[in-house]
Amino acid sequence: MTRILFWLALIFLVVAAIRSKLKSASRPPEQQSGRARAAEAPPQAEAMLCCSHCGVHYPASENVASDGRNYCSAAHAGLPAP
Ligand SMILES: [Zn+2]
C-alpha cells in the first residue's frame, strides 16, 4: 500500500513540476521584466479607413466624414463617388 502512495505522490510531483515549467515557459517576458517589456511595446495600431472616393486606406485620425461617408481628404469629400 505504501508503494502505491509513494508512486502516486511521485507522479503528482512530476506533473506539478511540468505544469509550473510550462506556465513559466509560456509567458516569461511579462513575468520577468514586465516594466521593460511595456516600454518596448509598440504603440497601439490605429484603425484604418477606406476612402469612399479613391479607395485608399488611411488612418482614422485623418478621416473627413461627409454625408455619412468617409474620405481621405477634404478634396475627395467634395467630389462625388465614382
Ligand atoms: Zn480619397
Short mmCIF file of C-alpha atoms and ligand atoms in Angstrom, two decimals:
data_model
loop_
_atom_site.label_atom_id
_atom_site.label_comp_id
_atom_site.label_asym_id
_atom_site.label_seq_id
_atom_site.Cartn_x
_atom_site.Cartn_y
_atom_site.Cartn_z
CA MET A 1 0.00 0.00 0.00
CA THR A 2 2.82 2.40 0.82
CA ARG A 3 4.34 1.70 -2.60
CA ILE A 4 1.16 2.85 -4.32
CA LEU A 5 1.06 6.01 -2.23
CA PHE A 6 4.75 6.61 -2.99
CA TRP A 7 4.18 6.32 -6.73
CA LEU A 8 1.07 8.47 -6.61
CA ALA A 9 2.99 11.18 -4.73
CA LEU A 10 5.88 10.91 -7.19
CA ILE A 11 3.57 11.20 -10.20
CA PHE A 12 1.81 14.17 -8.61
CA LEU A 13 5.10 15.95 -8.02
CA VAL A 14 6.29 15.30 -11.59
CA VAL A 15 3.02 16.57 -13.04
CA ALA A 16 3.14 19.68 -10.80
CA ALA A 17 6.74 20.34 -11.84
CA ILE A 18 5.89 20.01 -15.54
CA ARG A 19 2.87 22.28 -15.22
CA SER A 20 4.82 25.01 -13.44
CA LYS A 21 7.58 24.68 -16.06
CA LEU A 22 5.08 25.03 -18.90
CA LYS A 23 3.41 28.01 -17.23
CA SER A 24 6.68 29.88 -16.84
CA ALA A 25 7.78 28.98 -20.37
CA SER A 26 4.56 30.16 -21.99
CA ARG A 27 4.88 33.76 -20.76
CA PRO A 28 8.32 34.58 -19.41
CA PRO A 29 8.61 38.19 -20.72
CA GLU A 30 5.64 39.53 -18.76
CA GLN A 31 6.67 37.86 -15.53
CA GLN A 32 10.38 38.54 -15.67
CA SER A 33 10.53 42.10 -16.99
CA GLY A 34 7.03 43.46 -17.27
CA ARG A 35 8.06 47.11 -16.95
CA ALA A 36 10.81 46.92 -19.58
CA ARG A 37 8.52 44.96 -21.87
CA ALA A 38 5.80 47.62 -21.60
CA ALA A 39 8.30 50.33 -22.51
CA GLU A 40 9.42 48.41 -25.61
CA ALA A 41 5.90 47.55 -26.69
CA PRO A 42 4.91 49.19 -29.99
CA PRO A 43 2.18 51.81 -29.89
CA GLN A 44 -1.35 50.69 -30.48
CA ALA A 45 -2.14 50.29 -34.16
CA GLU A 46 -4.52 52.94 -35.38
CA ALA A 47 -7.72 51.95 -37.10
CA MET A 48 -7.64 52.34 -40.88
CA LEU A 49 -10.49 53.59 -43.03
CA CYS A 50 -11.13 53.34 -46.75
CA CYS A 51 -11.83 56.47 -48.77
CA SER A 52 -15.24 56.36 -50.46
CA HIS A 53 -13.87 58.25 -53.48
CA CYS A 54 -10.42 56.86 -54.27
CA GLY A 55 -10.40 53.70 -52.16
CA VAL A 56 -7.10 54.48 -50.45
CA HIS A 57 -6.68 53.31 -46.85
CA TYR A 58 -5.72 55.99 -44.34
CA PRO A 59 -5.57 56.44 -40.54
CA ALA A 60 -8.91 57.09 -38.84
CA SER A 61 -7.48 60.28 -37.28
CA GLU A 62 -7.22 61.82 -40.78
CA ASN A 63 -10.81 60.95 -41.64
CA VAL A 64 -13.01 63.55 -43.32
CA ALA A 65 -16.62 62.48 -42.86
CA SER A 66 -19.22 63.85 -45.25
CA ASP A 67 -22.80 62.69 -45.85
CA GLY A 68 -22.22 59.60 -43.71
CA ARG A 69 -19.23 58.53 -45.81
CA ASN A 70 -15.53 58.56 -45.02
CA TYR A 71 -12.97 60.34 -47.19
CA CYS A 72 -9.19 60.61 -47.10
CA SER A 73 -9.19 64.38 -47.66
CA ALA A 74 -11.47 67.40 -47.88
CA ALA A 75 -10.86 67.45 -51.64
CA HIS A 76 -12.30 63.96 -52.04
CA ALA A 77 -15.15 64.75 -49.65
CA GLY A 78 -16.40 67.36 -52.11
CA LEU A 79 -16.23 65.03 -55.10
CA PRO A 80 -18.95 62.52 -55.99
CA ALA A 81 -18.16 58.84 -55.61
CA PRO A 82 -17.03 57.24 -58.88
ZN ZN B 1 -9.63 59.66 -51.34
#
